mmCIF file of C-alpha atoms in Angstrom:
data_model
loop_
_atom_site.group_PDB
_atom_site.id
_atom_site.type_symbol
_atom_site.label_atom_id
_atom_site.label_comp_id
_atom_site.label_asym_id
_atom_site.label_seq_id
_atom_site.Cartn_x
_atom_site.Cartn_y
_atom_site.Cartn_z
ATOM 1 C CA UNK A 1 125.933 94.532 120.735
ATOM 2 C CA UNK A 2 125.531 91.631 123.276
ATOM 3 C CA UNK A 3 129.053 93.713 125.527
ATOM 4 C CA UNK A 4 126.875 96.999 124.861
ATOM 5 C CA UNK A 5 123.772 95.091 126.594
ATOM 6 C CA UNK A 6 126.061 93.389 129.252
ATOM 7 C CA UNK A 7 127.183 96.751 130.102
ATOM 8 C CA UNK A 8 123.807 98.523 130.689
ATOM 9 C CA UNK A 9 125.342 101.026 127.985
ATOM 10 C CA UNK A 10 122.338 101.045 125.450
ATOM 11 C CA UNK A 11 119.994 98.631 124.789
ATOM 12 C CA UNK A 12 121.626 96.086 122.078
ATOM 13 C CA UNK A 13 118.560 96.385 119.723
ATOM 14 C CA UNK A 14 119.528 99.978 119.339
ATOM 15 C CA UNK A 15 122.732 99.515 118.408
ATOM 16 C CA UNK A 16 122.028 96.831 116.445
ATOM 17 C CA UNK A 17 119.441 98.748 114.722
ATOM 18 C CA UNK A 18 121.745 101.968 114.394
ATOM 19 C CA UNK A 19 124.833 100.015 112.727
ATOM 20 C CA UNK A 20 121.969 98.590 110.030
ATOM 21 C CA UNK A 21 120.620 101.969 109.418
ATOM 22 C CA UNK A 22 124.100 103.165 108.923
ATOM 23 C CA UNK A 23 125.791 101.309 106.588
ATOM 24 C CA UNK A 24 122.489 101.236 104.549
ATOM 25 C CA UNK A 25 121.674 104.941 103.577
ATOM 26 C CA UNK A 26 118.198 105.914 103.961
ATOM 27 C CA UNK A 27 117.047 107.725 101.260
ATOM 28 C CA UNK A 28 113.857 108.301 99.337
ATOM 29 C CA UNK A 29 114.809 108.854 95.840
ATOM 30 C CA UNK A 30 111.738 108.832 93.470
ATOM 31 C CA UNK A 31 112.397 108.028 89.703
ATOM 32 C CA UNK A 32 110.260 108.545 86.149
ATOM 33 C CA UNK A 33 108.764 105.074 86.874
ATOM 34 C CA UNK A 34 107.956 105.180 90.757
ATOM 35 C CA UNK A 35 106.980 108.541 92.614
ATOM 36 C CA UNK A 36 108.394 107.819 96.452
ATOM 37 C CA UNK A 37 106.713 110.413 99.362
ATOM 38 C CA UNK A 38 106.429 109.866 103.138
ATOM 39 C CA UNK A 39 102.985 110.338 104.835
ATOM 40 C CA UNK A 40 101.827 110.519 108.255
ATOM 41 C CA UNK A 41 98.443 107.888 108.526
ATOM 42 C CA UNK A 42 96.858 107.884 111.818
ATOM 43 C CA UNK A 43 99.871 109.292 113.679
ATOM 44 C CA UNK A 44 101.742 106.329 111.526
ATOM 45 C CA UNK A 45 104.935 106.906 109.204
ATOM 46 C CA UNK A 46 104.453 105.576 105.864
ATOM 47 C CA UNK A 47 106.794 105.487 103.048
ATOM 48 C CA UNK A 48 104.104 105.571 99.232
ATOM 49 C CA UNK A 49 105.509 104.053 96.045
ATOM 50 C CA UNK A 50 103.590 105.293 93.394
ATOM 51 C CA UNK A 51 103.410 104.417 89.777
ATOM 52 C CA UNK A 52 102.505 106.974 87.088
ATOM 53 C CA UNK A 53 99.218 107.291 85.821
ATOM 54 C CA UNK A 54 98.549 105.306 82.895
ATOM 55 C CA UNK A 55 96.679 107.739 79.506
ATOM 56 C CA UNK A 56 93.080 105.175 80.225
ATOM 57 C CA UNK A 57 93.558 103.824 83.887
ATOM 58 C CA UNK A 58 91.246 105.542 86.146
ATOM 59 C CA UNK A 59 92.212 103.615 89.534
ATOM 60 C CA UNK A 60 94.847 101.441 90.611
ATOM 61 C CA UNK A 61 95.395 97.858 92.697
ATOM 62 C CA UNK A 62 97.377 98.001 96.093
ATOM 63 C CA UNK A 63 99.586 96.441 98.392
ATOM 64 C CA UNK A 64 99.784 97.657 102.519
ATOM 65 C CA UNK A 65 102.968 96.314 103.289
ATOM 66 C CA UNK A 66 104.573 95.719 106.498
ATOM 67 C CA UNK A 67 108.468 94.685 107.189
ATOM 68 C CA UNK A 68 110.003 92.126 109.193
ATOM 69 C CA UNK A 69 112.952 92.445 111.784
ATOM 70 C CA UNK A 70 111.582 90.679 114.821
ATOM 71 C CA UNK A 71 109.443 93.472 115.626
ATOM 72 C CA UNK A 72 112.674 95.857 116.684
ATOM 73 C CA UNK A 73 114.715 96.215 113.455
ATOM 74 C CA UNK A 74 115.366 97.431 109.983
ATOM 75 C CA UNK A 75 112.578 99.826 108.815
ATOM 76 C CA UNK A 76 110.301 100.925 105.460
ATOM 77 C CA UNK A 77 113.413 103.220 105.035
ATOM 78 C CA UNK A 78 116.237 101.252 104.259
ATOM 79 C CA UNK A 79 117.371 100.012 100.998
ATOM 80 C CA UNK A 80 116.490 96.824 100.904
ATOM 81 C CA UNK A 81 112.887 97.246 101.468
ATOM 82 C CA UNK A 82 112.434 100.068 99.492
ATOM 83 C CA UNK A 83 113.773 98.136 96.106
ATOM 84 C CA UNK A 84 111.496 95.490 97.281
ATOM 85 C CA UNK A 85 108.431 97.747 97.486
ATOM 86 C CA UNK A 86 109.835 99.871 94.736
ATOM 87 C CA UNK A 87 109.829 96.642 92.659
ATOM 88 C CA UNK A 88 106.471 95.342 93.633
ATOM 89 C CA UNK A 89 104.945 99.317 93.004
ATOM 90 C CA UNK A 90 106.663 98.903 89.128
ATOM 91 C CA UNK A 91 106.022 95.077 88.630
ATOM 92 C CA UNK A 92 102.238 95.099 89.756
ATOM 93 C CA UNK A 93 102.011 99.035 88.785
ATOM 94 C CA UNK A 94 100.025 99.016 91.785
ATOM 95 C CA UNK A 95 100.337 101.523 95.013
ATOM 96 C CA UNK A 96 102.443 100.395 97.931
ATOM 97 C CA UNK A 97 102.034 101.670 101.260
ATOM 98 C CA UNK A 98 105.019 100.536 103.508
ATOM 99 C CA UNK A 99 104.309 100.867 107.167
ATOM 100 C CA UNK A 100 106.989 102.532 109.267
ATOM 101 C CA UNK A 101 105.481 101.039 112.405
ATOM 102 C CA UNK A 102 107.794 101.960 115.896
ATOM 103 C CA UNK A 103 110.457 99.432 117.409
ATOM 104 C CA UNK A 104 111.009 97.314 120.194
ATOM 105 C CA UNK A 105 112.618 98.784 122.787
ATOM 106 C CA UNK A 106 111.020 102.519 121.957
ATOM 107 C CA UNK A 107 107.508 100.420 122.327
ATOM 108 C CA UNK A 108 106.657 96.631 123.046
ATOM 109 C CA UNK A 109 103.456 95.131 121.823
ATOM 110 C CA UNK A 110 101.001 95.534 121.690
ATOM 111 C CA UNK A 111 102.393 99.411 120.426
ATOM 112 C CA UNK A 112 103.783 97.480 116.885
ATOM 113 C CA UNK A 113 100.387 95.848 115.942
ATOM 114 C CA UNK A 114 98.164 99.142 116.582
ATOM 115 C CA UNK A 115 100.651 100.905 114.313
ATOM 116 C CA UNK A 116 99.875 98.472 111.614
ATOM 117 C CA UNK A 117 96.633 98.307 112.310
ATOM 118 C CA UNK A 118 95.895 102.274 112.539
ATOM 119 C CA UNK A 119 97.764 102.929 109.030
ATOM 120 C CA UNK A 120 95.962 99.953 107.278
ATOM 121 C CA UNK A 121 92.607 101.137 108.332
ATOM 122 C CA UNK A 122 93.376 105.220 107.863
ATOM 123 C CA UNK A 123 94.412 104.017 103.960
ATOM 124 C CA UNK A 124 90.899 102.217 104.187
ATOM 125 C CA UNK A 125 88.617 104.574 103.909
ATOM 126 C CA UNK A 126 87.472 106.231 100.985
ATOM 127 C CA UNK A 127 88.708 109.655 100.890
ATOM 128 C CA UNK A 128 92.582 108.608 100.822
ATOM 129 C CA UNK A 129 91.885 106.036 98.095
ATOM 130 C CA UNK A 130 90.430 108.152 96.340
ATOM 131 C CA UNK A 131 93.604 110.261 97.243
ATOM 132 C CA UNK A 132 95.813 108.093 95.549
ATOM 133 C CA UNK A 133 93.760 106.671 92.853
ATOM 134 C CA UNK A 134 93.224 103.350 94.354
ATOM 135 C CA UNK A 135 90.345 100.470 93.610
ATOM 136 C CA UNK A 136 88.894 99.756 97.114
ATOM 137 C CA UNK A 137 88.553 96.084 95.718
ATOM 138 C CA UNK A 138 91.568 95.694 94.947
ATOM 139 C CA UNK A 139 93.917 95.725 98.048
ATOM 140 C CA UNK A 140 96.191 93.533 99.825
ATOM 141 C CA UNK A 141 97.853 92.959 102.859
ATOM 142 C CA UNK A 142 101.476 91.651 103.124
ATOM 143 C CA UNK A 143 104.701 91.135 105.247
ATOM 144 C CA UNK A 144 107.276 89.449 105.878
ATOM 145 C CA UNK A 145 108.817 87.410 108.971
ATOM 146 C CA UNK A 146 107.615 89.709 111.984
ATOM 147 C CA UNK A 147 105.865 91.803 109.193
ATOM 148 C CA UNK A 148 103.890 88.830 108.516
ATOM 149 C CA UNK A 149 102.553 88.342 111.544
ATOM 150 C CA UNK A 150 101.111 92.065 112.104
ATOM 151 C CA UNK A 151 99.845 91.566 108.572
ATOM 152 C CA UNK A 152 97.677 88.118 109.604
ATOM 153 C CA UNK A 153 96.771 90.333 113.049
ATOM 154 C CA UNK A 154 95.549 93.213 111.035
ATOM 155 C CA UNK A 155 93.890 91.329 108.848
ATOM 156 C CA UNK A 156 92.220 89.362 111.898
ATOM 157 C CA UNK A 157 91.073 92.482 113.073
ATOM 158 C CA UNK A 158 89.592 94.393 110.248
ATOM 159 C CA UNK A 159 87.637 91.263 109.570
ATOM 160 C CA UNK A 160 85.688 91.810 112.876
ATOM 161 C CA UNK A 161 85.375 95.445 112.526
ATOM 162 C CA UNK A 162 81.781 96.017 111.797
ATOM 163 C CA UNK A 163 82.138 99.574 110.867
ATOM 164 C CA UNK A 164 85.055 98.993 108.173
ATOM 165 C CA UNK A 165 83.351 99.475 104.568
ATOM 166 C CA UNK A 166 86.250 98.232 102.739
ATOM 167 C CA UNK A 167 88.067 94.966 103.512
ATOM 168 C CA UNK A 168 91.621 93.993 101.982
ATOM 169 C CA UNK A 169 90.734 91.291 99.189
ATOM 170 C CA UNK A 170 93.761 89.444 100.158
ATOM 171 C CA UNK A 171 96.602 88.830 102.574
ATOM 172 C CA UNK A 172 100.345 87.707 101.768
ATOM 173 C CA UNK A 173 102.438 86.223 104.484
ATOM 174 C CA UNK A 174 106.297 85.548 103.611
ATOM 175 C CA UNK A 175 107.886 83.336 106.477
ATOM 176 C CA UNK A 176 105.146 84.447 108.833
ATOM 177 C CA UNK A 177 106.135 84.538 112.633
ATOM 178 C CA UNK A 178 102.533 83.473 114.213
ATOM 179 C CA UNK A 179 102.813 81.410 117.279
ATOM 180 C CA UNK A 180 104.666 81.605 121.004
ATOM 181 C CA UNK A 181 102.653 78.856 122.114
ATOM 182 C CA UNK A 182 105.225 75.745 120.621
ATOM 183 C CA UNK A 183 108.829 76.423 120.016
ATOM 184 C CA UNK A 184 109.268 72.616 119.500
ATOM 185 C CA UNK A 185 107.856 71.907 115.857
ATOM 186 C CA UNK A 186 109.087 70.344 113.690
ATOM 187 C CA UNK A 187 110.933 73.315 111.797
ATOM 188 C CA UNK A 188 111.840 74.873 115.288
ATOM 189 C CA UNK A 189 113.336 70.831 116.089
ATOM 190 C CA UNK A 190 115.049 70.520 112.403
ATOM 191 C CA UNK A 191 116.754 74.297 112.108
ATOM 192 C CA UNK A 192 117.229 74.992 115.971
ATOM 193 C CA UNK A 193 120.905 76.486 114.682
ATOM 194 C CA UNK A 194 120.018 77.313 111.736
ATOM 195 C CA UNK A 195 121.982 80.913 110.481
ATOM 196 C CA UNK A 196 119.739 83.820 110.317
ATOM 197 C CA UNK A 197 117.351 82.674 112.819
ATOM 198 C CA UNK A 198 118.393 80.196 115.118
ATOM 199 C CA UNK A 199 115.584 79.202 117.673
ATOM 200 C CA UNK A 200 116.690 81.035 120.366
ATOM 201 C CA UNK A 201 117.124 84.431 118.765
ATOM 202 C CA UNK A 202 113.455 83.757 117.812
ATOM 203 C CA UNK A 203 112.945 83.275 121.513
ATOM 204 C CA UNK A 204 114.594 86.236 122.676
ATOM 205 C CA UNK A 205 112.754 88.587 119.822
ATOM 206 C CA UNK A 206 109.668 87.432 121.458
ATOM 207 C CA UNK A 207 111.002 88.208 124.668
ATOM 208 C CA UNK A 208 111.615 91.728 123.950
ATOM 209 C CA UNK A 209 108.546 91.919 121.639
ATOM 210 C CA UNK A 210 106.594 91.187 125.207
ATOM 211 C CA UNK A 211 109.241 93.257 127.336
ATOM 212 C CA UNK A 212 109.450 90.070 129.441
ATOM 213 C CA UNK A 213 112.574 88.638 131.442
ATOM 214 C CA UNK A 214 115.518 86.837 129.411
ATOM 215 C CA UNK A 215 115.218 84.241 132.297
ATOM 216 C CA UNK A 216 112.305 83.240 131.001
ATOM 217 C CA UNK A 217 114.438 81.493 127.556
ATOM 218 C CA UNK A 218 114.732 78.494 128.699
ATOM 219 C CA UNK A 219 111.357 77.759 130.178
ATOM 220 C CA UNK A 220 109.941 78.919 127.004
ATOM 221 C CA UNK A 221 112.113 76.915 124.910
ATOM 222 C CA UNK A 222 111.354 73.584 126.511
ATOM 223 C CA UNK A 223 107.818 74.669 126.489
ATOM 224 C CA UNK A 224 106.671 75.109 130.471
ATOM 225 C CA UNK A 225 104.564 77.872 129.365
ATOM 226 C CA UNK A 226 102.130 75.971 127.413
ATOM 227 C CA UNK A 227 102.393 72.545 129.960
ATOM 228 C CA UNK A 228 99.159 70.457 130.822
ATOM 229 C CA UNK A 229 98.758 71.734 134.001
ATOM 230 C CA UNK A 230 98.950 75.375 132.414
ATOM 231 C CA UNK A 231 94.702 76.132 132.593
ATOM 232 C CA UNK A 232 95.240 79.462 130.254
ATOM 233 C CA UNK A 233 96.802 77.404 127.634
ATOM 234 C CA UNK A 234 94.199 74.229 127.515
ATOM 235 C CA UNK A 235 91.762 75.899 125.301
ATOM 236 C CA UNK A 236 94.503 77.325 122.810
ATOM 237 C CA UNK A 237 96.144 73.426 122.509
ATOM 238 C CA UNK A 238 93.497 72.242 119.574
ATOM 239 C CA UNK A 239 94.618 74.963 117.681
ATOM 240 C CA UNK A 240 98.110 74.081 116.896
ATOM 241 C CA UNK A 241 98.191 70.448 117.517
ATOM 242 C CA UNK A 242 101.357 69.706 114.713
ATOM 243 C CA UNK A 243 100.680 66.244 114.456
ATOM 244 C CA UNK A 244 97.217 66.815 112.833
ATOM 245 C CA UNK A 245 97.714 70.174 111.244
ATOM 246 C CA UNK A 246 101.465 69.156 109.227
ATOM 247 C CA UNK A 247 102.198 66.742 106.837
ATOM 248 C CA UNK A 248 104.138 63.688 106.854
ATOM 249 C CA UNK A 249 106.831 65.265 105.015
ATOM 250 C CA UNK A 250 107.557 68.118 107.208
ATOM 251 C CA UNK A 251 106.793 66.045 110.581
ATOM 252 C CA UNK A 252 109.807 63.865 109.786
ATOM 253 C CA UNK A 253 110.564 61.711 112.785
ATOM 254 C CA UNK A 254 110.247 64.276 115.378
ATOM 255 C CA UNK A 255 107.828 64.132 118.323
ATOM 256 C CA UNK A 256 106.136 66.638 120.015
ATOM 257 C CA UNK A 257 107.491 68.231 123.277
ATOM 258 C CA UNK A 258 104.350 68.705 125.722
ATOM 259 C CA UNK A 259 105.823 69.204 129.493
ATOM 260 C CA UNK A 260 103.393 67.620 132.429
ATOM 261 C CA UNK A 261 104.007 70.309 134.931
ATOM 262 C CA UNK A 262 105.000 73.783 133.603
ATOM 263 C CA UNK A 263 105.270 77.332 135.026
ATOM 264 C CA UNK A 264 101.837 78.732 134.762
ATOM 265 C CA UNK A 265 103.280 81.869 136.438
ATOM 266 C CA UNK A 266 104.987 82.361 132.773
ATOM 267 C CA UNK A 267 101.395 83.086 131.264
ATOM 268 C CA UNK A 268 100.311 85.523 133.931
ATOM 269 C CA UNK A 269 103.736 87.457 133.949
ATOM 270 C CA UNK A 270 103.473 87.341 129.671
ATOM 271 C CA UNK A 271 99.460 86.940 128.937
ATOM 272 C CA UNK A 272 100.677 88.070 125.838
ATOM 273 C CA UNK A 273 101.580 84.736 124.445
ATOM 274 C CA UNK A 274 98.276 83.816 124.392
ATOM 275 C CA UNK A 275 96.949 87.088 122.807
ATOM 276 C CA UNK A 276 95.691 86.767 119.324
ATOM 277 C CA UNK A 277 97.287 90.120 118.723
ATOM 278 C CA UNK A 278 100.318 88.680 118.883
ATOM 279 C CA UNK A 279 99.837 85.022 117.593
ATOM 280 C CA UNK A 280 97.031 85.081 115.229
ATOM 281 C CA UNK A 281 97.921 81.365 114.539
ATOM 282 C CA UNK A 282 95.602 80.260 117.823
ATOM 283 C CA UNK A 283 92.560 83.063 116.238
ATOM 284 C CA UNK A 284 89.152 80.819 117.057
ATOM 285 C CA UNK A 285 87.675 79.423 113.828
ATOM 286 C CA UNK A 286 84.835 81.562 113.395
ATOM 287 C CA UNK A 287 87.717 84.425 112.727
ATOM 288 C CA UNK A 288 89.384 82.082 110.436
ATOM 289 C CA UNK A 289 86.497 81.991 108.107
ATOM 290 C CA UNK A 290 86.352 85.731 107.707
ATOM 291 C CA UNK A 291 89.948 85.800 106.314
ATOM 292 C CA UNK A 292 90.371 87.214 102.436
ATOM 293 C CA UNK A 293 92.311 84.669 99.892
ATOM 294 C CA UNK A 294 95.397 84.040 101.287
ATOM 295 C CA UNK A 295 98.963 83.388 100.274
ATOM 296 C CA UNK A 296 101.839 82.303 102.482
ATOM 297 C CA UNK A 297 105.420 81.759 101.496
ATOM 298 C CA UNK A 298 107.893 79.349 103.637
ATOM 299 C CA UNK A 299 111.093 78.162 103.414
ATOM 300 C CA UNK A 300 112.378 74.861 104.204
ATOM 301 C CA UNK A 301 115.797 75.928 106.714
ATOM 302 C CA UNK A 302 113.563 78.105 108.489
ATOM 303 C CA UNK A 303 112.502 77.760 112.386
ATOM 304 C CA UNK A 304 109.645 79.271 111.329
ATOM 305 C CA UNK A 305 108.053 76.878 108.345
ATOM 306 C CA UNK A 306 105.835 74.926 110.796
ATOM 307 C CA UNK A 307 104.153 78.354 112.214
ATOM 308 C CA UNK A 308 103.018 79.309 108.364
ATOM 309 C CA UNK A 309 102.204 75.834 106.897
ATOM 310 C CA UNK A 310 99.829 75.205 110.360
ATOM 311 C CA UNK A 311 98.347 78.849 109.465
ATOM 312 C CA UNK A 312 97.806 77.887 105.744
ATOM 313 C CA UNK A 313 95.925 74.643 106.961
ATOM 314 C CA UNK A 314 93.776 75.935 109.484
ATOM 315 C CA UNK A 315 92.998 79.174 106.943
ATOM 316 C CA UNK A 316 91.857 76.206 104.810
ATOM 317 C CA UNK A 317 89.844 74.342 107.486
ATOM 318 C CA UNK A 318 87.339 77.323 107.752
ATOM 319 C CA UNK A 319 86.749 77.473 104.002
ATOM 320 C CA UNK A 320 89.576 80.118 103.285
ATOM 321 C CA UNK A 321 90.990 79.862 99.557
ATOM 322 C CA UNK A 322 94.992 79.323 100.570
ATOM 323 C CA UNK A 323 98.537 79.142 98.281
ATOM 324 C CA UNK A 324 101.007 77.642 100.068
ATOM 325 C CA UNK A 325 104.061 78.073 98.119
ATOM 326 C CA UNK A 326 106.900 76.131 99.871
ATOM 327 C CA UNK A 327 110.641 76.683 98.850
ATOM 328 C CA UNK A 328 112.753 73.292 99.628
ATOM 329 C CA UNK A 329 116.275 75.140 99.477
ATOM 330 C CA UNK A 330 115.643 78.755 100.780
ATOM 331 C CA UNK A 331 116.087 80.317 104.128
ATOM 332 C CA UNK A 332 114.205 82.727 106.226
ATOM 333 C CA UNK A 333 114.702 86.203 105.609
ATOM 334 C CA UNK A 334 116.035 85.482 101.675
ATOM 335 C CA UNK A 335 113.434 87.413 99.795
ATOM 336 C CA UNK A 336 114.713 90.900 100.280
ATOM 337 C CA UNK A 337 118.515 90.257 99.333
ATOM 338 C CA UNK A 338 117.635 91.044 96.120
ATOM 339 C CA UNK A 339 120.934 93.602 95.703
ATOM 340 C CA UNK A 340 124.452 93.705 95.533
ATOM 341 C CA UNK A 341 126.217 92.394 98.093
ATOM 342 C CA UNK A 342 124.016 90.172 99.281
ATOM 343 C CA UNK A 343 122.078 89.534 95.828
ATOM 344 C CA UNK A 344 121.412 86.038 96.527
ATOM 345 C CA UNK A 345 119.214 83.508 93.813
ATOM 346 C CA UNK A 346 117.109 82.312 96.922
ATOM 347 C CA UNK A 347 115.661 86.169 96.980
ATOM 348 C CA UNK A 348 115.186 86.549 93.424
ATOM 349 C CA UNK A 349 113.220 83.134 92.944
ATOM 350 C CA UNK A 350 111.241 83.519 96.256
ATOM 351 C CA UNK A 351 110.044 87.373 95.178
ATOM 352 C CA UNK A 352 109.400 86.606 91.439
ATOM 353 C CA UNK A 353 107.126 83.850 93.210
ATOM 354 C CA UNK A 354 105.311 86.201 95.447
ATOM 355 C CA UNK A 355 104.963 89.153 93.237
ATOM 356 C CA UNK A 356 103.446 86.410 90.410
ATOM 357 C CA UNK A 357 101.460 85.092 93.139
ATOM 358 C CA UNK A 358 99.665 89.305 93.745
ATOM 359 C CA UNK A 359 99.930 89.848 90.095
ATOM 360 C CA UNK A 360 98.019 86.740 88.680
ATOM 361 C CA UNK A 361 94.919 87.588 92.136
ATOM 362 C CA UNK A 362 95.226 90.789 93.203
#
């Protein structure tokens, strides 16, 4: 992929994207216990697990969910996303509504989070629950990884749309990606090369999730783009101050990394990474407190840990009821390798966790 790019062939995330979608068939294969159907919401794919209708159910709970990928790969098609909502549809025997939202490089944000944001609010209104059968108190909104952070964006939004008559009653964030504004945490310090997600593939996915310049890595890695001389970024610094919002445990011995002179010229090429859109972690409190009962899953060898246990604190600093269910030996990206070959324990403890978690408050 990274020759492909080099040689101005294709862009890599295509590629990249292609070989996933090819060795993992995409099918929609509906069974006695889950009926499967694509939709078009708002101009937005969707893939629908349904369960059948029970002989003295009238309506059913629900789950929008939206996958992960880094914003540019894997999709609400492939298999390992359909057995999880599959799973979750049969488990909870609730509706699931999997957003097939469009890719970075075919659109850059903020293209991703309107996607997400149209199909959430099209399933919203009354007429297509009613369509499928669904309580409009009894919703959720969940993702994982990048999926998790148009899931906390979404929810951000509908909380401040005035017009909306029916609000999700709660969110679920696995490994949440919700912050551009530090990449020196903690978890970012402690897993820097750690496989799956090292810290500068991270980097780069926001990079292309912002269509910005790869020359830019290193300036955001060492964090010029959020120094003290940076104005945009002085109001935004209270909101993800680490050393406050993380406990001892997870701050270890590390020490922040907050550069006197920066590149302010980063922020006005990229005002992106300052957009709530795309990192609801620095959301203003008074949008905090409008959040529904939250859940957020994190895993210990993940760069990302820091970005979901800062969210689940500052949900809980504006009066939001938060689970933060932290795994000390999983990774990021375990909860969908669920099936052979890569049918790891890690996915099967971290999803029984999560689907317990919607089952026991949904």
């Amino acid at each position: 992929c990274h020759l492909i790019h080099y040689l101005r062939l294709s862009h890599h995330l295509i590629v990249l994207n292609y070989l996933i979608c090819t060795f993992d068939k995409l099918k929609s294969v509906s069974s006695e216990d889950i009926n499967i159907t694509d939709a078009i919401f708002d101009g937005v794919e969707v893939r629908v697990f349904e369960p059948p209708a029970k002989r003295d159910e009238r309506l059913k709970r629900s789950v929008v969910y939206i996958h992960g990928g880094g914003w540019a790969l894997a999709s609400a098609r492939t298999s390992l996303y359909n057995n999880l909502c599959r799973i979750m549809a049969e488990s909870l025997n609730a509706v699931v509504v999997s957003v097939e939202y469009r890719l970075v490089p075919e659109v850059c944000f903020p293209e991703q989070f309107h996607d997400a944001f149209r199909a959430t609010k099209h399933f919203l209104q009354p007429d297509v629950l009613a369509e499928y059968s669904v309580d409009p108190s009894r919703i959720a909104i969940s993702g994982d990884s990048a999926g998790g952070n148009l899931a906390a964006a979404v929810c951000q939004q509908l909380s401040k749309d005035e017009h909306l008559t029916i609000r999700p009653k709660l969110q679920a964030l696995i490994y949440p990606v919700l912050q551009a504004f530090d990449f020196n945490t903690p978890s970012y310090q402690q897993n820097m090369n750690m496989p799956v997600l090292p810290r500068y593939v991270m980097i780069n996915y926001w990079i292309d999730y912002f269509n910005g310049n790869y020359d830019l890595a290193h300036s955001l890695l060492i964090n010029n783009h959020t120094a003290l001389d940076v104005g945009q970024a002085v109001s935004f610094r209270g909101r993800l101050n680490w050393t406050s919002l993380l406990p001892s445990s997870f701050k270890k011995n590390y020490k922040p990394v907050i550069q006197t002179t920066g590149k302010a010229e980063i922020i006005q090429e990229i005002p992106a990474l300052l957009d709530v859109r795309a990192v609801p972690l620095l959301a203003e409190n008074e949008t905090l407190q409008l959040q529904p009962k939250t859940y957020i899953l994190t895993c210990e060898n993940d760069v990302l840990r820091d970005d979901g246990v800062m969210y689940a604190k500052r949900l809980e600093n504006a009066g939001v009821e938060v689970t933060l269910d932290h795994f000390d030996d999983c990774f990021h990206g375990c909860m969908i390798f669920t099936i052979w070959p890569t049918d790891f324990s890690a996915g099967i403890q971290t999803r029984n966790s999560y689907i317990k978690w919607l089952d026991e408050n949904l």
